[in-house]
Coordinates of C-alpha atoms and ligand atoms in Angstrom, one line a residue:
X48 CA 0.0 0.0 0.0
X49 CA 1.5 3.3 -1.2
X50 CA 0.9 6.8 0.9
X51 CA -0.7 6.9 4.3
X52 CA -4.2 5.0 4.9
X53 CA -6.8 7.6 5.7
X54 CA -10.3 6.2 5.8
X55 CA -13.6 7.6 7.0
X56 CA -16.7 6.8 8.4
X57 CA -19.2 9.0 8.3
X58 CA -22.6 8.4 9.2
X59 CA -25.8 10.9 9.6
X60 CA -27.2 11.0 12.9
X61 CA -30.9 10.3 11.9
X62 CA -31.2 7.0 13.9
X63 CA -29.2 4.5 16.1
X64 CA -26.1 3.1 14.8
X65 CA -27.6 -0.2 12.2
X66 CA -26.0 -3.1 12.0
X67 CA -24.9 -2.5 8.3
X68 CA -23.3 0.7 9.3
X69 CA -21.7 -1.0 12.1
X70 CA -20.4 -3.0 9.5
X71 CA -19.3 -0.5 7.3
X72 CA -17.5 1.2 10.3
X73 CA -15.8 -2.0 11.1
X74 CA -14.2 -2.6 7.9
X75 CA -13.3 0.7 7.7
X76 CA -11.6 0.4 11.1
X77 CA -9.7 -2.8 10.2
X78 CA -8.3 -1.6 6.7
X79 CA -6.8 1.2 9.0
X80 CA -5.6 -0.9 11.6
X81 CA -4.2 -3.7 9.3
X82 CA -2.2 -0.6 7.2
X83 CA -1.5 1.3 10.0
X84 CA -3.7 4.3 9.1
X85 CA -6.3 6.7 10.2
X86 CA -9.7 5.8 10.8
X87 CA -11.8 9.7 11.0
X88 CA -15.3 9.7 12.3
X89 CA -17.5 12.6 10.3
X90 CA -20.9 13.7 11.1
X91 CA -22.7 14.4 7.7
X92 CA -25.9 16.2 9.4
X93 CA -26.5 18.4 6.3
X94 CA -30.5 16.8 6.4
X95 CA -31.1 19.4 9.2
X96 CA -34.9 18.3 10.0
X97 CA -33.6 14.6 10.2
X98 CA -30.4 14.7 12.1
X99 CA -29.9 14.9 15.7
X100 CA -28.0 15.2 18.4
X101 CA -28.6 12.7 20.9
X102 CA -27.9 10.1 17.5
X103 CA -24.8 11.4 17.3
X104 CA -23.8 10.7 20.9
X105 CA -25.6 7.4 20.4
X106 CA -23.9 6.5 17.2
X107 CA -20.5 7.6 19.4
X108 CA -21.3 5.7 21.8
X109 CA -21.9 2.5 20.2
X110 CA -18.7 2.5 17.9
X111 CA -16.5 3.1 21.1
X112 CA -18.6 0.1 22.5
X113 CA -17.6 -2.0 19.8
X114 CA -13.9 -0.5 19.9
X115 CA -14.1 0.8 16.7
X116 CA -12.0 3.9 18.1
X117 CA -11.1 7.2 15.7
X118 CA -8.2 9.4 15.8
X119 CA -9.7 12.3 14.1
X120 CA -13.2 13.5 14.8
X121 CA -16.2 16.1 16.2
X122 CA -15.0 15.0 19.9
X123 CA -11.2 14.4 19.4
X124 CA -10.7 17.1 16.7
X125 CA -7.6 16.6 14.6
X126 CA -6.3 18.4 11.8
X127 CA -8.6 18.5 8.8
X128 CA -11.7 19.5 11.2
X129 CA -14.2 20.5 11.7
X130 CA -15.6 16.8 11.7
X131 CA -19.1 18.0 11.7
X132 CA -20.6 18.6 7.9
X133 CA -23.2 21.4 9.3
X134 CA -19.9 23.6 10.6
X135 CA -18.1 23.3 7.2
X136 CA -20.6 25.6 5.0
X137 CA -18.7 28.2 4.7
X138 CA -15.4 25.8 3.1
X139 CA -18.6 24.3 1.1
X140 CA -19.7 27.9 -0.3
X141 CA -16.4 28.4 -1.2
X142 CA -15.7 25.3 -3.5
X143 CA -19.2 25.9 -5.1
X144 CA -18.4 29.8 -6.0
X145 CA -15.1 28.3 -7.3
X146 CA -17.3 25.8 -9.7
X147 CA -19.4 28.8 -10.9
X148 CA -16.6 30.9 -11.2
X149 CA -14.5 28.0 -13.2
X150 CA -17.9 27.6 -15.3
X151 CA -18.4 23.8 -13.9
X152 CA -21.8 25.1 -12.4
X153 CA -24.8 27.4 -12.7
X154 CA -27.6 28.7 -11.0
X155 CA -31.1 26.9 -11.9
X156 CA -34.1 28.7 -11.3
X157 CA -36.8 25.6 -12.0
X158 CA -39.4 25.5 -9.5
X159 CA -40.0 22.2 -7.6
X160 CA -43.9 22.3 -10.0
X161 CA -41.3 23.1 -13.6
X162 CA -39.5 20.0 -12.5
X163 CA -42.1 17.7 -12.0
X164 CA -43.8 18.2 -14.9
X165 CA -40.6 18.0 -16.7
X166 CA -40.3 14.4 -15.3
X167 CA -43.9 13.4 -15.9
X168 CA -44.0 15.0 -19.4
X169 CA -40.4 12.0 -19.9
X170 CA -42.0 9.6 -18.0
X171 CA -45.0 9.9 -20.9
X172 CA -42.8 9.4 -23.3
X173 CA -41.1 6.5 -21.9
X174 CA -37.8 8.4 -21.5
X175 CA -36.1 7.9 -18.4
X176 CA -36.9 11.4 -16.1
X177 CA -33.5 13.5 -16.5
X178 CA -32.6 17.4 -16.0
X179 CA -33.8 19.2 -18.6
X180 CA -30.9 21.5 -18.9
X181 CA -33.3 24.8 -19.4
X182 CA -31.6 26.8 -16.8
X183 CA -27.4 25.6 -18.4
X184 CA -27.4 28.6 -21.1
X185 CA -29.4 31.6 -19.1
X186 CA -28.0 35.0 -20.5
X187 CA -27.3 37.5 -17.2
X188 CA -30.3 39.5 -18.1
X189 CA -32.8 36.2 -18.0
X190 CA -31.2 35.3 -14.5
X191 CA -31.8 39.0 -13.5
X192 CA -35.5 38.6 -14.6
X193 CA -36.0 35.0 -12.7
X194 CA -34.2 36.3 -9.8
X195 CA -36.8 39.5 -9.7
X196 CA -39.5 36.8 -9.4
X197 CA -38.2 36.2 -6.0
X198 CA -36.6 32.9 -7.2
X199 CA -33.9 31.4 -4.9
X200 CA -31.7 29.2 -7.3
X201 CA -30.1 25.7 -6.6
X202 CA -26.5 25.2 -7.7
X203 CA -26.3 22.6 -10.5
X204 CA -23.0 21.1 -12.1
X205 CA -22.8 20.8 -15.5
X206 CA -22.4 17.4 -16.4
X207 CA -20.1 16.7 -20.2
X208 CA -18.8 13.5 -19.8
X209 CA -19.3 11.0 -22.1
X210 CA -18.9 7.9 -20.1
X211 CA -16.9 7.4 -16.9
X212 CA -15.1 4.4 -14.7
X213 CA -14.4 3.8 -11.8
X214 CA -12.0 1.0 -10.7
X215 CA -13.5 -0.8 -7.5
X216 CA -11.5 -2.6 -4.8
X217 CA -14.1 -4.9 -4.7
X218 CA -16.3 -5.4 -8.0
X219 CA -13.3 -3.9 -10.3
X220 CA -14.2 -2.1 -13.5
X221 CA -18.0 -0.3 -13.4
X222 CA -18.3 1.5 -16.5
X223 CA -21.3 4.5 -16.3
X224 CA -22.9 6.0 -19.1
X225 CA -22.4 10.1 -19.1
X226 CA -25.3 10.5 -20.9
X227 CA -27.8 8.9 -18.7
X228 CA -26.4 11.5 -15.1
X229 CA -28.5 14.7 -16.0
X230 CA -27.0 18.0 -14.1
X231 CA -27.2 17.6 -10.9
X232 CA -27.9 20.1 -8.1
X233 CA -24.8 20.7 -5.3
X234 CA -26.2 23.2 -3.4
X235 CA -30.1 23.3 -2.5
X236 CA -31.7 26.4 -2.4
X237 CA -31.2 26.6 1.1
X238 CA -27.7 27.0 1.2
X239 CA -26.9 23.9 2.2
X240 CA -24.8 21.4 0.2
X241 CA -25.7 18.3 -1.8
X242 CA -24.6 15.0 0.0
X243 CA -22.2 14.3 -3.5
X244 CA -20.7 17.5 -3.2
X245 CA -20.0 17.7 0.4
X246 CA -18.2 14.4 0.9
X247 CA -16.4 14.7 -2.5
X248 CA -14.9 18.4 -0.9
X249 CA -14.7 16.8 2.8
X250 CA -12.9 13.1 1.6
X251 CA -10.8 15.7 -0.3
X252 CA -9.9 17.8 2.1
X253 CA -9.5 15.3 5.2
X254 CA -7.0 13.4 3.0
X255 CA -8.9 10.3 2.4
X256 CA -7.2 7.9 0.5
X257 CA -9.7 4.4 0.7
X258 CA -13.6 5.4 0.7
X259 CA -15.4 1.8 1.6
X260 CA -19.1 2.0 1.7
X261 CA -22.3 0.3 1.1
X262 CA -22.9 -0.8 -2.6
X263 CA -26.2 1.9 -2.3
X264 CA -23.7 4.3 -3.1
X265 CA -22.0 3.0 -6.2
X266 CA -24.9 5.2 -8.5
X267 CA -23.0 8.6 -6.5
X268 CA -19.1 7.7 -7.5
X269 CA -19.3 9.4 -11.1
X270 CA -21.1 11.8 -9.9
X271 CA -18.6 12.3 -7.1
X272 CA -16.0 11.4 -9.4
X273 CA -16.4 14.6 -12.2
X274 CA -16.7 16.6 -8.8
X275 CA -13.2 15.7 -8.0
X276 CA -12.0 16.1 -11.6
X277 CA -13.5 19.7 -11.6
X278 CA -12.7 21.1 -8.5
X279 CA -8.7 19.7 -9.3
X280 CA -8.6 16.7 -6.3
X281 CA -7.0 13.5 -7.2
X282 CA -10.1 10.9 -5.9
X283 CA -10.0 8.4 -3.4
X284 CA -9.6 4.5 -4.4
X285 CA -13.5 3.2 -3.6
X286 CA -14.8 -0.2 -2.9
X287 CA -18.0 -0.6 -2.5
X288 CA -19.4 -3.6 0.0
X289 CA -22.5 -5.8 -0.3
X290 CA -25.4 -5.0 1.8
X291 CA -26.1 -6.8 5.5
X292 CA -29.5 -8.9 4.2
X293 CA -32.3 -10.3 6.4
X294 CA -33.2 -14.3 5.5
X295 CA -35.4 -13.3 2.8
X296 CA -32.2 -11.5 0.9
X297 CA -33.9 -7.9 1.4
X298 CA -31.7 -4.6 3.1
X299 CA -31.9 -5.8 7.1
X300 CA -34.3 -3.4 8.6
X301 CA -36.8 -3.5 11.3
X302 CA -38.9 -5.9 10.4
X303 CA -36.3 -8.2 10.6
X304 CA -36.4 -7.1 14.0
X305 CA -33.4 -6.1 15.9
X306 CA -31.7 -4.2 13.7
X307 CA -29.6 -1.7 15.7
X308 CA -26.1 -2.0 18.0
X309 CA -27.6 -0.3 20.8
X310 CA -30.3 -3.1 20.9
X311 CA -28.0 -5.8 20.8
X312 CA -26.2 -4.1 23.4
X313 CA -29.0 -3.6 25.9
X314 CA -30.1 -7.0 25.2
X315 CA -26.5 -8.2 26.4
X316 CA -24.3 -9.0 23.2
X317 CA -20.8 -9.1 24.1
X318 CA -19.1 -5.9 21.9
X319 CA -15.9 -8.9 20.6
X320 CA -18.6 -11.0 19.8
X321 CA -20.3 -8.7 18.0
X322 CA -17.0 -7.5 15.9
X323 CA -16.0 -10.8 15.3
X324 CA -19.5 -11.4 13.5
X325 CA -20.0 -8.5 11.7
X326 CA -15.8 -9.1 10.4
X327 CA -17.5 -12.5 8.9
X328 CA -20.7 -12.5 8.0
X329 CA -21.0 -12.7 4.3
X330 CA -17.0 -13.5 3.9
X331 CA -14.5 -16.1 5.1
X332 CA -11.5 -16.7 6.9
X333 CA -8.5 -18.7 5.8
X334 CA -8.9 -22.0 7.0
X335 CA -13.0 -21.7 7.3
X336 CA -12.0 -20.2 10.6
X337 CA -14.7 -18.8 12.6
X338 CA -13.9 -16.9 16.0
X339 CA -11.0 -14.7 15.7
X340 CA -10.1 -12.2 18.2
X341 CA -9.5 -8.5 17.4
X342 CA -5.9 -8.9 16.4
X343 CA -6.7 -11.8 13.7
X344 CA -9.0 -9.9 12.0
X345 CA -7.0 -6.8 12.3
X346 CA -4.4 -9.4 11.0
X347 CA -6.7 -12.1 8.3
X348 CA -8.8 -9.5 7.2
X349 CA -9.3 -8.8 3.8
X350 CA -11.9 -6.3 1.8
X351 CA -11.9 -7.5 -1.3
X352 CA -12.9 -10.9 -0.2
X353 CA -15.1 -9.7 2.7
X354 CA -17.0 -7.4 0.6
X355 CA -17.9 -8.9 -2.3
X356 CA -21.6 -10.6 -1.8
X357 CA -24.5 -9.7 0.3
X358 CA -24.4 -11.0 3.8
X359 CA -27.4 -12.7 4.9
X360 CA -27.7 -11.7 9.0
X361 CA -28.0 -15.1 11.0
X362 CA -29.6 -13.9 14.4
X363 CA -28.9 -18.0 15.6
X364 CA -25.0 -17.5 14.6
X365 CA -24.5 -14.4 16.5
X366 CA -26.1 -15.8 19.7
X367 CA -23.8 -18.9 19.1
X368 CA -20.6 -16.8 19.0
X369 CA -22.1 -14.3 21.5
X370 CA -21.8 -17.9 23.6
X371 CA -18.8 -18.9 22.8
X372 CA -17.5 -15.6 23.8
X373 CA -19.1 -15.3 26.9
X374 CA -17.9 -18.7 28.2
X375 CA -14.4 -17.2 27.3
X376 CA -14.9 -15.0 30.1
X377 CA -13.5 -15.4 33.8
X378 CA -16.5 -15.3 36.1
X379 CA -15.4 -11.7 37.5
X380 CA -15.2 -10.6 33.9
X381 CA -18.6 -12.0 33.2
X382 CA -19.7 -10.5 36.4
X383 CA -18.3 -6.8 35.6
X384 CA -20.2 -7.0 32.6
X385 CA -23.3 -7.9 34.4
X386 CA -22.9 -5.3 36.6
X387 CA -24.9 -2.8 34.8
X388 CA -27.9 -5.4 33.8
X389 CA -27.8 -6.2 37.2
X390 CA -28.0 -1.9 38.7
X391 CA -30.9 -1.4 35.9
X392 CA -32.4 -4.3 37.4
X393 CA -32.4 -2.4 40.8
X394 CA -29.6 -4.5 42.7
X395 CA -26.4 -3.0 44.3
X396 CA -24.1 -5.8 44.2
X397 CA -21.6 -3.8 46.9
X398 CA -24.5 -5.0 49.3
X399 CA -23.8 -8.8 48.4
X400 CA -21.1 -11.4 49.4
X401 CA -18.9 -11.2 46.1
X402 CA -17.6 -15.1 46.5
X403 CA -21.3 -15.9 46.7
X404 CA -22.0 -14.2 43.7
X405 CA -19.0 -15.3 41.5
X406 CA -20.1 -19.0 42.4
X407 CA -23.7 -17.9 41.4
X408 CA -22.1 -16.3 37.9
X409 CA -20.2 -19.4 37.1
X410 CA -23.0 -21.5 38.1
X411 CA -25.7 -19.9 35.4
X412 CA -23.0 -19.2 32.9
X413 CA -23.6 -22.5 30.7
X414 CA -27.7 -21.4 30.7
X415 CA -27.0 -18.2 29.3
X416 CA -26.4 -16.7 26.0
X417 CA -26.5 -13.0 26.5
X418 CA -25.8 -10.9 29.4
X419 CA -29.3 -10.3 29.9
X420 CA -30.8 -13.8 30.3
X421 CA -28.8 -13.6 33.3
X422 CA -31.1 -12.1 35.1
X423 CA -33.6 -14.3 34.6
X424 CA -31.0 -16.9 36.5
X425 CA -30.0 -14.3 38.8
X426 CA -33.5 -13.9 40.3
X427 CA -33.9 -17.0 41.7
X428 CA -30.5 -16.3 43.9
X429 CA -31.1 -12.6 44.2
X430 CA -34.9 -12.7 45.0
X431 CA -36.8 -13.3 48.2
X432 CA -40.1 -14.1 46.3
X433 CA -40.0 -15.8 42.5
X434 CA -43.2 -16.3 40.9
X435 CA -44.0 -19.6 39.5
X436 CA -44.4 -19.5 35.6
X437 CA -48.3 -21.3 34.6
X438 CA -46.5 -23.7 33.0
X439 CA -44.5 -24.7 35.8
X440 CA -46.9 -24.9 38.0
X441 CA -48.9 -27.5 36.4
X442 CA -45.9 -29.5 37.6
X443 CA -47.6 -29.2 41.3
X444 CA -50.8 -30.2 40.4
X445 CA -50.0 -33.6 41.0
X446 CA -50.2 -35.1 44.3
X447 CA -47.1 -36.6 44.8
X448 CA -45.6 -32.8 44.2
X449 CA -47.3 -31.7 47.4
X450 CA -45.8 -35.1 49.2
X451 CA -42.4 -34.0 47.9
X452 CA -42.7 -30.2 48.7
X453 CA -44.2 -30.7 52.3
X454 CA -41.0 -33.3 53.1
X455 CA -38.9 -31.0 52.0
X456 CA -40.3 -28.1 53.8
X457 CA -39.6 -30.0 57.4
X458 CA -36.3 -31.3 56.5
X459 CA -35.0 -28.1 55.8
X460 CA -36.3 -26.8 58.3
X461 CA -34.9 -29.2 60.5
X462 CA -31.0 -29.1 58.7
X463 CA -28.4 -27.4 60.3
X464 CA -27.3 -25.7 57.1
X465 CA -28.0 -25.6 53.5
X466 CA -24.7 -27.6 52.0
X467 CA -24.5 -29.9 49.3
X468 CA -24.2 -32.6 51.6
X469 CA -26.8 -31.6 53.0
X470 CA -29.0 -31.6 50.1
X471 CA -27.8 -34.9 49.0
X472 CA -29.3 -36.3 52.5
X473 CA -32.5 -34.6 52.4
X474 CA -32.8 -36.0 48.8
X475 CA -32.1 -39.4 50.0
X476 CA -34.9 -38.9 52.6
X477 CA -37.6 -37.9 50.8
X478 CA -36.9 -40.2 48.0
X479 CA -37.2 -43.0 51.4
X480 CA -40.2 -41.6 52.4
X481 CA -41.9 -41.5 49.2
X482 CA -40.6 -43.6 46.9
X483 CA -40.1 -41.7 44.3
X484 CA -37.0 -41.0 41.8
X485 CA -35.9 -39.0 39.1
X486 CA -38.3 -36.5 37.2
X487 CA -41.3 -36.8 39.9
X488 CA -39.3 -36.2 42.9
X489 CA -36.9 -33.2 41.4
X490 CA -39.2 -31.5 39.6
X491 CA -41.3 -30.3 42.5
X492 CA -38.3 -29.0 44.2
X493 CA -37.3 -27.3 41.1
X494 CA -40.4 -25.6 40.5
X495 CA -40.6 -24.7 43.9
X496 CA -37.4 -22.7 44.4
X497 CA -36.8 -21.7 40.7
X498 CA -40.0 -21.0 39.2
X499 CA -39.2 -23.0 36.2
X500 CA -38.7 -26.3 35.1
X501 CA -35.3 -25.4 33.3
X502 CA -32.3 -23.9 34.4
X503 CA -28.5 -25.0 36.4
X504 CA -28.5 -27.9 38.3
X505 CA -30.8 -28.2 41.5
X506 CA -27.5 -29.9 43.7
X507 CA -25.9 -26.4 42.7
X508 CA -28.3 -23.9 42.9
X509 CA -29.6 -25.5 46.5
X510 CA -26.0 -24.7 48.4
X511 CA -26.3 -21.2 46.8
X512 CA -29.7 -20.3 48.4
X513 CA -30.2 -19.9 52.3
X514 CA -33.0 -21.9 54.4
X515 CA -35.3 -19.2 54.8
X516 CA -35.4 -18.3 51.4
X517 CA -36.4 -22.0 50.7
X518 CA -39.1 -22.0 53.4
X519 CA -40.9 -18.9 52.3
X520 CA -40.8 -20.3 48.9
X521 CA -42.6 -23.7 49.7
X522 CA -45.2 -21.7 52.1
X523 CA -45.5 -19.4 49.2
X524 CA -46.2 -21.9 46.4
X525 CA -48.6 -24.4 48.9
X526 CA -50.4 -20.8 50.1
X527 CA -51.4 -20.2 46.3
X528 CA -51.8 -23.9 45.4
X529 CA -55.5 -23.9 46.1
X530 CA -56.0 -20.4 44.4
X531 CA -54.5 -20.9 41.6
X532 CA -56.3 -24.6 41.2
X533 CA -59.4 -23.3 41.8
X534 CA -58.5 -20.7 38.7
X535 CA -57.8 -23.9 36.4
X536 CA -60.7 -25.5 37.1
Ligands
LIG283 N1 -23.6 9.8 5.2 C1 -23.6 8.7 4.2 C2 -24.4 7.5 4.6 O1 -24.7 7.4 5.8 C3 -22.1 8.3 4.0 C4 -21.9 8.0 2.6 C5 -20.4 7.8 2.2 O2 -19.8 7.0 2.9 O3 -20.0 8.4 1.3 O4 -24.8 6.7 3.9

């Protein structure tokens, strides 16, 4: 690679950070790191109605998450800045009087009703809708006249090229046919740039060397391209990367479902496993390799084989490798990361006996495959009262359940202290005393001080809880036994 890597990412703060952008960012991110470079966040919030703030902080907030950190940017500065499109107008004014001035552009007058009839009138005549060009050859006195009217012009380039290329990292040669881009506008009429022409003068300026984006914007790099040519800046190598698809091959978007990195986060996605998905999905490693830590892929990566297809999102693969991940962790690690599930959840773990918990963390890790699921776990250790899911409790409905819960109730009562072994012997006991073995004896218990009928292993979870807790939860489920039978039937 000759010259310094500078590549951007530079997203408009009009939602929460998608998946696909994440994406985008991330290769971005790893063709800097793998070449040494400069990864530059930019704000383009030219749509001023759609963008705002609190999507910018969000979008921050979720790249950092992911450690997708930038060295140049509207928080870190640096020194092509500012890194904010709406505080570069006056550098985008400039360029556009220098297009005018240089004859590259005009003012067009064409009212938003000219323009549409224009396109219906093409449409009619089964041409495809295109610039009509009336306002390219205005004499001064005929823009004098239209400006009289109290018409505020847009800022079209003149578009003369015949044909134009443009050599992709990733698809190679696309060729574009000049005559089929009519002239198109740069600056709107209210002052504020066209998204072409402010990222052709903003890439430019910020030195960007490598633009990687989303294949939607292949249609905008000869437009961008005769932009460059015109206003004298050598371009940018682009590749342009397939889309992240939902199972039905159409652009992942809500009705997918989750579509966003701040709801992955929230629902307890680790950020590495996260990264490490997005690096693969719709690519391959050497070797068919499939978790690979940040280094390797800083290392294995490659954008021209990543890139090339659509990547079909796999909820069932990311919650696999979110699993794998999270049994990576140490249990303090996975309890750090918990922490703040567990303080939205209303619990101060500086109030609980930290060895007690790490044993309760390692215990429920194999159950889990996000971060939050773990509280679902974590409420039967963490709760005085659990309520019994319906579908458990038609576990208790039998009669032998009420045998096995009212032994159990006495012999805790009667144990010295809730150990393993001392599980094992009340097992023993009421197994004795009724008879019973294997699903009709455990289940009862299970149900009782879980809840559920799934979760970590009764001979585990028992030690972990204290007597009382298990007496108020028998009482509790044989006080609502006959109100919630009499409900049933
Ligand atoms: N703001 C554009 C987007 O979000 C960036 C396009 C580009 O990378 O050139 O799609």
């Amino acid at each position: 690679m000759t010259g310094d890597v500078r590549v951007r990412f530079a997203p408009s703060p009009t939602g929460h950070l998608h998946m696909g952008n994440a994406r985008t960012a991330l290769f971005n991110w790893l063709f800097a790191e793998q070449h040494s470079g400069t990864f530059i966040l930019r704000i383009e919030d030219t749509d001023v109605e759609r963008s705002v703030m609190n999507y910018e902080e969000s979008i921050c907030q979720d790249l950092r998450w992911l450690g997708l950190h930038w060295q140049e940017g509207p928080d870190v500065g640096g020194p092509y800045g500012p890194y904010r499109q709406s505080e570069r107008i006056s550098i985008y004014r400039y360029y556009i009087d220098e297009l005018i001035r240089k004859g590259y552009a005009y003012p067009c007058y064409c009212s938003e009703e000219e323009l549409e009839k224009d396109r219906t009138r093409q449409l009619s005549e089964g041409r495809a809708p295109k610039y009509s060009g009336r306002c390219r050859n205005l004499s001064d006195h005929e823009r004098i006249q239209l400006e009289r009217e109290g018409r505020v012009p847009t800022i079209r380039f003149k578009v003369d090229r015949k044909s134009i290329k443009v050599d992709d990292m990733i698809r190679g040669i696309i060729h574009f046919e000049g005559a089929l881009i009519s002239d198109f506008i740069i600056l709107k009429s209210n002052g504020i740039p066209s998204y072409n022409f402010a990222v052709v003068v903003d890439d430019a300026l910020m030195k960007v060397s490598h633009v990687i984006r989303g294949e939607d914007h292949i249609p905008n790099t000869p437009r961008q391209l005769m932009l460059y040519d015109a206003l004298g800046f050598s371009p940018p190598r682009f590749a342009h990367h397939g889309f992240l698809v939902g199972p039905d091959k159409e652009k992942l978007s809500k009705r997918h479902g989750v579509t966003s990195v701040e709801g992955f986060r929230t629902k307890g996605f680790l950020p590495e496993a996260l990264m490490n998905y997005l690096a693969l999905v719709g690519g391959s490693f050497k070797g068919g390799r499939e978790i690979l830590g940040r280094e390797e892929l800083i290392r294995e990566f490659s954008i021209e084989r990543m890139g090339r297809s659509s990547a079909v999102f796999d909820k069932l693969k990311l919650e696999w490798m979110n699993t794998i991940y999270l049994r990576g962790l140490k249990s303090n690690e996975v309890l750090a990361r918990l922490t703040p599930f567990l303080e939205s959840a209303g619990y101060d773990i500086n109030l609980m006996d930290r060895e007690w918990l790490l044993n309760v963390v390692s215990l429920i890790l194999p159950n889990i495959c996000t971060l939050s699921e773990a509280l679902n776990y974590l409420d039967i250790f963490l709760k005085k009262d659990i309520p019994i899911t319906d579908s458990a409790f038609e576990v208790l409905k039998d009669k032998t359940a009420m045998d096995v819960i009212g032994e159990l109730k006495e012999l805790v009562k009667g144990a010295d202290n809730i150990s393993h072994g001392a599980y094992k012997e009340i097992i023993e006991k009421i197994k004795g005393k009724t008879g019973l073995t294997g699903r009709p004896l455990f289940m009862p218990i299970r149900v009782v001080l879980t809840g559920t009928t799934k979760g970590p292993e009764l001979e585990k979870i028992f030690p972990l809880l204290n007597k009382e807790v298990i007496i108020k939860r028998i009482d509790q489920a044989l006080s609502t036994l006959p109100q919630r039978q009499s409900q049933r039937w």
